[in-house]
mmCIF file of C-alpha atoms and ligand atoms in Angstrom:
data_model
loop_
_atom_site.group_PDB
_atom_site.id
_atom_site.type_symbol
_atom_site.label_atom_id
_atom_site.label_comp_id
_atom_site.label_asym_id
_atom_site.label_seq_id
_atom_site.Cartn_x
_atom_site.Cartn_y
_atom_site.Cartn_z
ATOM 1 C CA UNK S 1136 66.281 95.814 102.358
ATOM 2 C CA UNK S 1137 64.520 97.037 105.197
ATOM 3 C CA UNK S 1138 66.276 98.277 108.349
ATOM 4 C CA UNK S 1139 65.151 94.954 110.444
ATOM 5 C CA UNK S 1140 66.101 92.948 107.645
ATOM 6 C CA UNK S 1141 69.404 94.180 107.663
ATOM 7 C CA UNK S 1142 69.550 93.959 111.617
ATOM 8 C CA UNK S 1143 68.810 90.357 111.254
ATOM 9 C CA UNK S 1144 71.841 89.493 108.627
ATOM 10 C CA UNK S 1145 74.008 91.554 110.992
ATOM 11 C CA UNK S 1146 72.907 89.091 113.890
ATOM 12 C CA UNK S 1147 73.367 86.037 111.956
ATOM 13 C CA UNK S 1148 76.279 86.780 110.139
ATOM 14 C CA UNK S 1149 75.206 86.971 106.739
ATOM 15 C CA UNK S 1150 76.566 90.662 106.878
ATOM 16 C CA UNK S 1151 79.915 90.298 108.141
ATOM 17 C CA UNK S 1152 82.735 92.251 109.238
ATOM 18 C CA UNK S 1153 83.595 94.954 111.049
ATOM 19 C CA UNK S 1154 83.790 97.700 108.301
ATOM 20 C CA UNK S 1155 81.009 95.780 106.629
ATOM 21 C CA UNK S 1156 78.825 96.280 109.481
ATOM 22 C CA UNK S 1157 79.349 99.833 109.902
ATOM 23 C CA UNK S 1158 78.779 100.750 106.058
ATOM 24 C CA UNK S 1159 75.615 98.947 106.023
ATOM 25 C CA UNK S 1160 74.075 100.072 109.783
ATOM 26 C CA UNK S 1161 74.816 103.771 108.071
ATOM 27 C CA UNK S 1162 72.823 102.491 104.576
ATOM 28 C CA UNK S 1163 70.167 101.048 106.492
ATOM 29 C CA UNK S 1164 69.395 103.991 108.677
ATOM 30 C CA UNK S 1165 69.721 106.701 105.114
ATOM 31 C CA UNK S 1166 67.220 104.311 103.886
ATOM 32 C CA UNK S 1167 64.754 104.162 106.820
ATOM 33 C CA UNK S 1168 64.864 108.106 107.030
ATOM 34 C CA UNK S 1169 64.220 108.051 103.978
ATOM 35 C CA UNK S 1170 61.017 105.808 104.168
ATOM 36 C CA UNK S 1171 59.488 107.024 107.391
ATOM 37 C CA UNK S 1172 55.913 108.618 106.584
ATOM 38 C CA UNK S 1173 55.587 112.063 107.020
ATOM 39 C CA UNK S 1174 54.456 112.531 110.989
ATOM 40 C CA UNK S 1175 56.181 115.802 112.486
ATOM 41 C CA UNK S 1176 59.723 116.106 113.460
ATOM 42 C CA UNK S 1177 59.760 114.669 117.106
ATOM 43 C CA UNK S 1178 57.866 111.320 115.941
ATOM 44 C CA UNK S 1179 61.152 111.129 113.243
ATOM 45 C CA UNK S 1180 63.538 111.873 116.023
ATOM 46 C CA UNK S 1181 62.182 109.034 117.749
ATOM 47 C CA UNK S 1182 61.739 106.521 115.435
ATOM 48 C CA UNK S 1183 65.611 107.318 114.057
ATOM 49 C CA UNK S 1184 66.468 106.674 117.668
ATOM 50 C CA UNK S 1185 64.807 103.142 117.817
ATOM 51 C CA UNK S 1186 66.186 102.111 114.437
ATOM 52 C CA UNK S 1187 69.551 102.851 116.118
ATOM 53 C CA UNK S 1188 68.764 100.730 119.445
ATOM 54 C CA UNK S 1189 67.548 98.204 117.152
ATOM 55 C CA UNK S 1190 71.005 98.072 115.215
ATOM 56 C CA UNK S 1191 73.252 98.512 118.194
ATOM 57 C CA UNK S 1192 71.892 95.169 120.018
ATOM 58 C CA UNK S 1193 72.711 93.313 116.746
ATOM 59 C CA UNK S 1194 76.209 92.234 117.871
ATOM 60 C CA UNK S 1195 78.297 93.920 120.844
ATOM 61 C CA UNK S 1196 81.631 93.836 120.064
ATOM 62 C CA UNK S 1197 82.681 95.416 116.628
ATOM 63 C CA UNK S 1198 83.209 99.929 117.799
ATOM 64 C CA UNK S 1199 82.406 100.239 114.330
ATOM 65 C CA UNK S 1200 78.737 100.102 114.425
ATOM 66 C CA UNK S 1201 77.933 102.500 117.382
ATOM 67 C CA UNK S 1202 80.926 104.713 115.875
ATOM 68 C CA UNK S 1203 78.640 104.645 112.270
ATOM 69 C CA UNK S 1204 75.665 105.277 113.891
ATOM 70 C CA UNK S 1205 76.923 108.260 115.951
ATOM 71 C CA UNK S 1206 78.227 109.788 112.814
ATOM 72 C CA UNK S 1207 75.232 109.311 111.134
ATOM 73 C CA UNK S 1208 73.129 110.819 113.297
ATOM 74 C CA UNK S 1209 75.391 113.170 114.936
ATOM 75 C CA UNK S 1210 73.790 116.842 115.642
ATOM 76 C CA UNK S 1211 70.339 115.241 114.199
ATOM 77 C CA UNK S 1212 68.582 117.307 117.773
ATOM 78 C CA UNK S 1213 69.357 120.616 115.987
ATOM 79 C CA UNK S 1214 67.511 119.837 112.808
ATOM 80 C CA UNK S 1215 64.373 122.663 112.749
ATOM 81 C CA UNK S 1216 62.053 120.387 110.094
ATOM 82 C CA UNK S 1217 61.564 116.730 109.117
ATOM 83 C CA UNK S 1218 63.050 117.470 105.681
ATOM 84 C CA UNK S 1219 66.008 118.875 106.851
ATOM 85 C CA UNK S 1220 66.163 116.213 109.786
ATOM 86 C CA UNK S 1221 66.042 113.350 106.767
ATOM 87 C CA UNK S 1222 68.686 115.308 104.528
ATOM 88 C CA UNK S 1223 71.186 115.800 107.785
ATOM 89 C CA UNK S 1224 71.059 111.639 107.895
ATOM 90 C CA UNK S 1225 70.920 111.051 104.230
ATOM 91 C CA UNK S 1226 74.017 113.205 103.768
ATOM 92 C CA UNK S 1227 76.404 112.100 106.566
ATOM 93 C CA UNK S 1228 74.973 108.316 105.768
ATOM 94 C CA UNK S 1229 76.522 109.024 102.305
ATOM 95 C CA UNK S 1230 79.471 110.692 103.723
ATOM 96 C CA UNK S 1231 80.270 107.948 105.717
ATOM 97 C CA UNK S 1232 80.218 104.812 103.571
ATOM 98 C CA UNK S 1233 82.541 106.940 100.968
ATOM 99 C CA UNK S 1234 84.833 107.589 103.688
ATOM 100 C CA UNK S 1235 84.787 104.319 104.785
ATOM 101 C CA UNK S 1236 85.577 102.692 101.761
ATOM 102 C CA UNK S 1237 88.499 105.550 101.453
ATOM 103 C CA UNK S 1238 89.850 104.737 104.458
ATOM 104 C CA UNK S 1239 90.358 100.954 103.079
ATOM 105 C CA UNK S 1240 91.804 102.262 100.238
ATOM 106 C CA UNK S 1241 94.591 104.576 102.389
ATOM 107 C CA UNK S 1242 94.806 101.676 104.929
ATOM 108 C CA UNK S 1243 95.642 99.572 102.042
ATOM 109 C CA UNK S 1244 98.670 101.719 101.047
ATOM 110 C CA UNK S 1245 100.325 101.730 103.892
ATOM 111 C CA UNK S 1246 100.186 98.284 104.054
ATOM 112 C CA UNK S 1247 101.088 97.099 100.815
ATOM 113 C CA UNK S 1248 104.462 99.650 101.397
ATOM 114 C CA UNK S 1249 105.565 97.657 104.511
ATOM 115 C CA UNK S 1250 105.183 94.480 102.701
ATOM 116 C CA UNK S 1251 108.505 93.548 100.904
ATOM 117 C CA UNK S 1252 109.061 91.459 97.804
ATOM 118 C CA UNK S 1253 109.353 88.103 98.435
ATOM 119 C CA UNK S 1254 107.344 88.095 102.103
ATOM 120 C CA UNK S 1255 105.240 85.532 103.210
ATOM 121 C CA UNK S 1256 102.112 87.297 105.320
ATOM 122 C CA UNK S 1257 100.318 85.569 107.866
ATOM 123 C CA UNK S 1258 96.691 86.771 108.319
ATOM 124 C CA UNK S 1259 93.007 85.467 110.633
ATOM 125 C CA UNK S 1260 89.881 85.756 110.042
ATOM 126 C CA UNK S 1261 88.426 87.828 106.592
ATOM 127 C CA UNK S 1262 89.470 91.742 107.143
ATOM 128 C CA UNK S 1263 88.601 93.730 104.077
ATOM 129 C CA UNK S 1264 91.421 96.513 105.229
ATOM 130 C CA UNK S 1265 94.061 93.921 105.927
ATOM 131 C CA UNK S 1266 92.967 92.189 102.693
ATOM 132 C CA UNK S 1267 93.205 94.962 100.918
ATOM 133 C CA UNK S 1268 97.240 95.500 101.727
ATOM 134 C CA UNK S 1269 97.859 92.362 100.851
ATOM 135 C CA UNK S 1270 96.175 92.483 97.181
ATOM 136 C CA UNK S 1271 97.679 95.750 96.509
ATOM 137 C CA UNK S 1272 101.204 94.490 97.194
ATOM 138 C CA UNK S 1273 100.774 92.039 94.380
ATOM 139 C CA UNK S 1274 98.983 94.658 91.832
ATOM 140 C CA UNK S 1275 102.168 96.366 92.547
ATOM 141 C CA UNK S 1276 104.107 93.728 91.319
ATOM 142 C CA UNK S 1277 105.623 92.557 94.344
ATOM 143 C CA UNK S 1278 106.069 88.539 94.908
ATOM 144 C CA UNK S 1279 104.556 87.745 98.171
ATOM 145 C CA UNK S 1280 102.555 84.032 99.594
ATOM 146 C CA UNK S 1281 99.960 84.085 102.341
ATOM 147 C CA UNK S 1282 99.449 81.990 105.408
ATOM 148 C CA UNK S 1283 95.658 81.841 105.703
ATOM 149 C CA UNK S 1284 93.906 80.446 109.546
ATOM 150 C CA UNK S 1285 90.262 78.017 109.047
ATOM 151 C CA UNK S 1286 88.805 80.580 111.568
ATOM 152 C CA UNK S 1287 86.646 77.902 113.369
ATOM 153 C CA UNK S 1288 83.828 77.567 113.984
ATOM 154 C CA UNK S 1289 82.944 80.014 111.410
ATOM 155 C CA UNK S 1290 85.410 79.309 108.721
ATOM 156 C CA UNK S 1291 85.844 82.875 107.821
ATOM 157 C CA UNK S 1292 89.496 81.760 106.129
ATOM 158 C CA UNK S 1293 87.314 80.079 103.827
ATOM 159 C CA UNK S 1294 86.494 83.327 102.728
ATOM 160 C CA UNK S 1295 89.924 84.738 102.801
ATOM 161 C CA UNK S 1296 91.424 81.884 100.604
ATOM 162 C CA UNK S 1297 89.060 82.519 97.719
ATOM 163 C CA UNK S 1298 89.872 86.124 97.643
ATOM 164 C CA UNK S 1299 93.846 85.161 98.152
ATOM 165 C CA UNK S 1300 93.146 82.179 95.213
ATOM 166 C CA UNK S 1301 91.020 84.660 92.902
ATOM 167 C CA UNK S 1302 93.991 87.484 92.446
ATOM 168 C CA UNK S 1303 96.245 84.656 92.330
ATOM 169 C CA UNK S 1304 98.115 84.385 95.516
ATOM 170 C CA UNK S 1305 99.877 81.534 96.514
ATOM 171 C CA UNK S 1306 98.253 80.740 100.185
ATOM 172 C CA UNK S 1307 99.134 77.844 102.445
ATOM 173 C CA UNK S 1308 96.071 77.474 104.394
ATOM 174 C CA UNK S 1309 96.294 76.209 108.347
ATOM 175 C CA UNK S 1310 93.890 75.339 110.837
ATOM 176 C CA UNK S 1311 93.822 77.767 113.711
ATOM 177 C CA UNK S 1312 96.055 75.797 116.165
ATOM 178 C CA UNK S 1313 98.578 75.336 113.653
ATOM 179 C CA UNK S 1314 99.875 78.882 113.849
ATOM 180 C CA UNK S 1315 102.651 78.709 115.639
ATOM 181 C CA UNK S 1316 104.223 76.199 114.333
ATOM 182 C CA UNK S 1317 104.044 78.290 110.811
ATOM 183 C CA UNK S 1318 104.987 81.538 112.258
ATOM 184 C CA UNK S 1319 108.580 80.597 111.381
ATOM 185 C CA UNK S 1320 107.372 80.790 107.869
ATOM 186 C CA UNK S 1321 105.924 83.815 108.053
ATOM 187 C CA UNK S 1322 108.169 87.311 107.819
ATOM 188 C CA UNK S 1323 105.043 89.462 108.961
ATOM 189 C CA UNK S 1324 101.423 89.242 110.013
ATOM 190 C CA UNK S 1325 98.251 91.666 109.316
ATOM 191 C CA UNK S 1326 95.241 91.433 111.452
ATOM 192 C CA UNK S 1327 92.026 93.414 110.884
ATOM 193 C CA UNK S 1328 90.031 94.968 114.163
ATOM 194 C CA UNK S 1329 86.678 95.154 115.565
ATOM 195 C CA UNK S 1330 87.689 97.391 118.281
ATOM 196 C CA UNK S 1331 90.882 99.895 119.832
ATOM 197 C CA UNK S 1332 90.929 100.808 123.136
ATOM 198 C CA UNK S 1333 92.414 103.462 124.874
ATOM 199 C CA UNK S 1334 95.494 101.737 125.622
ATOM 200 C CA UNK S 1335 96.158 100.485 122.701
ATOM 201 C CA UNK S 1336 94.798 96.995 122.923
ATOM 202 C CA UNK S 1337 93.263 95.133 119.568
ATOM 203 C CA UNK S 1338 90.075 93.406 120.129
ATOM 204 C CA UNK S 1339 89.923 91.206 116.877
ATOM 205 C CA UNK S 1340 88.588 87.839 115.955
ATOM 206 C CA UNK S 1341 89.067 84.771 118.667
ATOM 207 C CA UNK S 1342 92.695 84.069 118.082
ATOM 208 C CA UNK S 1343 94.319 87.241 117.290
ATOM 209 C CA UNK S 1344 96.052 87.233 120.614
ATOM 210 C CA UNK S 1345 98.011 83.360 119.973
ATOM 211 C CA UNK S 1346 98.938 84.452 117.014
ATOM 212 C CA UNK S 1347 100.588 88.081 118.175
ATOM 213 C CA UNK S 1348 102.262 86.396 121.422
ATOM 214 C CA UNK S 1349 103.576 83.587 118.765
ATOM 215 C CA UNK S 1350 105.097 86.497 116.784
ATOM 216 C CA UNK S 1351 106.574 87.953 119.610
ATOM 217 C CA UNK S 1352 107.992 85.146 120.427
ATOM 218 C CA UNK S 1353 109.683 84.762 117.295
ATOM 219 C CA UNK S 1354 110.669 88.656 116.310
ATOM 220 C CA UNK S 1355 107.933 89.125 113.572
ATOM 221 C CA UNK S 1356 105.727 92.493 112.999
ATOM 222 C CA UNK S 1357 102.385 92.403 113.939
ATOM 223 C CA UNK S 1358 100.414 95.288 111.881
ATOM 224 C CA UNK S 1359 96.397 95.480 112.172
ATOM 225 C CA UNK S 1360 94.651 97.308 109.618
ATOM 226 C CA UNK S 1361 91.982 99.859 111.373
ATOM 227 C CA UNK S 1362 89.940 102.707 110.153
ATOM 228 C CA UNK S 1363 89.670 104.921 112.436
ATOM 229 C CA UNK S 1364 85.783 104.599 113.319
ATOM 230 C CA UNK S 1365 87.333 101.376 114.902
ATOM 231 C CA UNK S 1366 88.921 102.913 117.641
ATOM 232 C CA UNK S 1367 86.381 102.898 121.079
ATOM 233 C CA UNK S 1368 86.037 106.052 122.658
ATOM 234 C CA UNK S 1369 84.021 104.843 125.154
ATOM 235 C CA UNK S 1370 87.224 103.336 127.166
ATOM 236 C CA UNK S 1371 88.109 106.536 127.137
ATOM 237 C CA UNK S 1372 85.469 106.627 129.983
ATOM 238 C CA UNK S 1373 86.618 103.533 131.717
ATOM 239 C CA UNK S 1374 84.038 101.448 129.776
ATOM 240 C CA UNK S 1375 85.316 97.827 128.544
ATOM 241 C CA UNK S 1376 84.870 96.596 125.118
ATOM 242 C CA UNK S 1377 82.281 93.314 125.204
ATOM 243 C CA UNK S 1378 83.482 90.340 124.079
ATOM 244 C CA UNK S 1379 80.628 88.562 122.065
ATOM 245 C CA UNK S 1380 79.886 85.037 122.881
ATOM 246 C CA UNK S 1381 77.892 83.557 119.963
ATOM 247 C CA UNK S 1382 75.831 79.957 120.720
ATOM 248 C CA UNK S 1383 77.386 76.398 121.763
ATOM 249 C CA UNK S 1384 75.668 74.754 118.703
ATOM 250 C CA UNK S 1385 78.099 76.640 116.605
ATOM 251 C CA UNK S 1386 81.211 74.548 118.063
ATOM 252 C CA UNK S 1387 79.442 71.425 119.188
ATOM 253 C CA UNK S 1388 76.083 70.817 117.361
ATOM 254 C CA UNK S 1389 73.203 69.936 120.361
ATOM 255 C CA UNK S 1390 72.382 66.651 119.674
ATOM 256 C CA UNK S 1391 76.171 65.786 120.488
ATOM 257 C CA UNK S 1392 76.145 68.334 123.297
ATOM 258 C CA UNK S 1393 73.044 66.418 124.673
ATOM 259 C CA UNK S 1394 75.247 63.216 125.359
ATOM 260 C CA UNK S 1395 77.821 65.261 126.944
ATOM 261 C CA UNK S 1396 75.636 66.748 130.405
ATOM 262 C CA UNK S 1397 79.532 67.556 131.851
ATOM 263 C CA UNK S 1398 80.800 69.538 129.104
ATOM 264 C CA UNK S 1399 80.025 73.090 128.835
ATOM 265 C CA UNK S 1400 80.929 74.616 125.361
ATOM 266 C CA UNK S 1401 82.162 78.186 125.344
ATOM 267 C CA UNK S 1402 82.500 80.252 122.384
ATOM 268 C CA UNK S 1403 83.842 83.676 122.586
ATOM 269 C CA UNK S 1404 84.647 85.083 118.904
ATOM 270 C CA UNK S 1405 86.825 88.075 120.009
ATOM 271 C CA UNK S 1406 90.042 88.037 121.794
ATOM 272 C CA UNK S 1407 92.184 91.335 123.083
ATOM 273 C CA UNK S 1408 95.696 91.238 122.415
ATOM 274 C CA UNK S 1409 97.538 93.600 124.400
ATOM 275 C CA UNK S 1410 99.620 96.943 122.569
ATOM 276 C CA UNK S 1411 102.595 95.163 123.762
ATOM 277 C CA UNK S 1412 102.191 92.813 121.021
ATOM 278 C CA UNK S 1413 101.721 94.884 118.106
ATOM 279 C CA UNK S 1414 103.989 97.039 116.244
ATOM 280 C CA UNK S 1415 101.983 99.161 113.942
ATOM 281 C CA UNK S 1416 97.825 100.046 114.405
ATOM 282 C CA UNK S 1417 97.707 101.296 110.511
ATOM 283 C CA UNK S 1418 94.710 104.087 109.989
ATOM 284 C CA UNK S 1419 93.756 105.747 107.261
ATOM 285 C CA UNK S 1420 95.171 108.972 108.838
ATOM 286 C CA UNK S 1421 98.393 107.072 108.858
ATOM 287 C CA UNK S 1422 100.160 104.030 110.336
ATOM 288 C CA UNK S 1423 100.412 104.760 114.515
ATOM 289 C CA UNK S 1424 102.260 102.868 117.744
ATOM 290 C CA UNK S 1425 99.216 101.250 119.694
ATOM 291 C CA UNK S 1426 100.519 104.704 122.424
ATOM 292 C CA UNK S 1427 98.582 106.891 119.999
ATOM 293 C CA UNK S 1428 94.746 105.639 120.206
ATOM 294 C CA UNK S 1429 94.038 108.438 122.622
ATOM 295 C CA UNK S 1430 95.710 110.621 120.021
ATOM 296 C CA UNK S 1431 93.460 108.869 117.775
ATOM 297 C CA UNK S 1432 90.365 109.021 118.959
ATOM 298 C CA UNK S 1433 90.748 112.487 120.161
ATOM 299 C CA UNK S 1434 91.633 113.772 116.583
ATOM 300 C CA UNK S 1435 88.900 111.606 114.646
ATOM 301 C CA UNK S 1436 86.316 110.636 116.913
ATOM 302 C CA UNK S 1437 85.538 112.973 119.892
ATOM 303 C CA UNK S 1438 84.468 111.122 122.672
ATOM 304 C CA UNK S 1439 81.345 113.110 123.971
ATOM 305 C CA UNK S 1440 78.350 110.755 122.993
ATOM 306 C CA UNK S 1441 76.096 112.488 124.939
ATOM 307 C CA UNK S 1442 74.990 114.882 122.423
ATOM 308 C CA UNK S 1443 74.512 112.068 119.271
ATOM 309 C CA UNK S 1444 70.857 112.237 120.309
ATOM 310 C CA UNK S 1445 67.607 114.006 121.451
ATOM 311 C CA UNK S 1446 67.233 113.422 125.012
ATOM 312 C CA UNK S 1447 64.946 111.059 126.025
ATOM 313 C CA UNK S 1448 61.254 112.364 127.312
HETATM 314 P P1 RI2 U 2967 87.196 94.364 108.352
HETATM 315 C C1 RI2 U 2967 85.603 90.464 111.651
HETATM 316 O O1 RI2 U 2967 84.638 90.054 112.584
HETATM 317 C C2 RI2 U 2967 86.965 89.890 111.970
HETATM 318 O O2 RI2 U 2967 87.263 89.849 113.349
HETATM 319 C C3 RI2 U 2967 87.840 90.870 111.211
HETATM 320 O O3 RI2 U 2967 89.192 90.816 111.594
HETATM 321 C C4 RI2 U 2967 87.164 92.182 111.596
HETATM 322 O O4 RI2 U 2967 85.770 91.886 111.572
HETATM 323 C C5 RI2 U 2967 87.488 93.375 110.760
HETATM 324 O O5 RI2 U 2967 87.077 93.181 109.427
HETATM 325 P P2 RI2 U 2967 83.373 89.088 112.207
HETATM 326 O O6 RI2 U 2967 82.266 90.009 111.723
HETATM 327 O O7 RI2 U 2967 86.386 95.518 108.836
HETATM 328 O O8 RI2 U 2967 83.790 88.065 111.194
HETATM 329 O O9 RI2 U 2967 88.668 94.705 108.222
HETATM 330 O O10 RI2 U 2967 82.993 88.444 113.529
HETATM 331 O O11 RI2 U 2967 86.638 93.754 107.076
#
């Protein structure tokens, strides 16, 4: 797949997922590298730095993508030939996407420890690392049920519930506003995360937040699953995490919307639910208060982007 091809399914959805996102961005750009003609080094530094523009205005919201581009192309200004220039990206492409899908792995052992025999887990949306907890738990033999949310209007729970239904997990599935009124049910809930902040704060799929405040409310443990390359240094530097809004025709098709010249559809897919509400942000370096993402970022991420590429002529 080419590197606007895989652009494209990251715009419409068809590649999915924060971690998702990031493993494939770093795939796509090893592969371009890899397929540029010959043409001196400054033509490659150039054309590396407009496949990277042309992935990080695919979707706004999920830290993971700029974080896997950075790390791909991190200290590619030093490189003294093209060959070298296309092994640096090639190698820390590689690097990445095996960390990544380590980092799951870890993430998923944490998780699976703070899940008890017998617990019913509520989870949103389709996260891979919170997934991943909650499958291990019951390869470990534990007895455990999931609560499962429709994610409108995308129906990502759709996804969710096969997964749950294939390793044989017994899942009550709820439409979104039917959380609360299940949260009794429920004796703890895991949440993936498309961003961190600096404070702590979870940006995650459009009602994360309900469903932490309903936990609150009634005394249950909110942990979100999050690699590490999830956390956004960028608020380090005062900078707010965007909150993609994705078209009206998703919610309310247009030829309904056309009858309707009063109603204006809004569809933000990301909420931010404050560190207040969570108990445990659970990295692959180990499971952290929402206090530590400066700790976090510092130790995993530096927060100097400056230097990711050449400088623009
Ligand atoms: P993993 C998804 O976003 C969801 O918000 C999910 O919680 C998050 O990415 C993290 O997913 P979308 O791409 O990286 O469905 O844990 O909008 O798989």
């Amino acid at each position: 797949m080419s590197l606007l091809q895989t652009a494209e399914q990251i715009k419409t959805m068809q590649i999915r997922g924060a971690g998702k996102i990031a493993r494939e961005a770093a795939a796509a750009l090893r592969d371009h590298a890899e397929n540029l003609p010959e043409h001196g080094l400054s033509v490659f530094f150039s054309a590396m730095e407009d496949a990277a523009d042309i992935l990080l205005a695919t979707r706004p919201t999920a830290v993971s993508l700029p974080n896997a581009v950075h790390q791909v192309l991190r200290g590619l200004s030093s490189a003294k030939t093209e060959e070298e220039a296309r092994t640096l990206v090639k190698n820390q492409a590689d690097a990445f996407i095996t960390s990544s899908n380590e980092a799951v792995r870890k993430i998923a052992e944490i998780c699976a420890a703070r899940i008890k025999d017998g617990m019913t887990i509520m989870t949103h949306c389709n996260s891979k690392a919170a997934l991943a907890g909650i499958l291990l738990a019951k390869e470990q033999g534990k007895t455990i049920s999931v609560i499962a949310t429709e994610v409108r209007p995308w129906n990502q729970g759709r996804l969710t519930i096969q997964t749950l239904n294939d390793h044989e997990i017994p899942t009550t599935y709820i439409v979104d506003s039917a959380v609360r009124t299940f949260m009794k049910e429920a004796d703890l809930v895991i949440v993936g995360a498309d961003a961190v902040t600096v404070k702590g704060a979870v940006v995650n799929k459009i009602g994360t937040s309900q469903i932490a405040l309903a936990a609150h409310e009634a005394r249950k443990n909110v942990l979100v699953a999050a690699e590490t390359y999830k956390f956004a240094p960028q608020t380090i530097l005062g900078k707010h995490i965007e909150i993609e809004e994705r078209p009206a025709s998703e919610v309310l098709p247009d030829d309904a919307a056309e009858k309707l010249p009063f109603v204006t559809v809004r569809n933000p897919v990301f909420d931010v639910t404050p560190a207040r509400y969570i108990d445990l942000i659970v990295t692959e370096a180990g499971a952290v208060p929402p206090e530590a993402a400066y700790t976090i970022m510092q130790n995993h991420l530096g927060f100097d982007m400056k230097d990711y590429f050449p400088e623009k002529s």
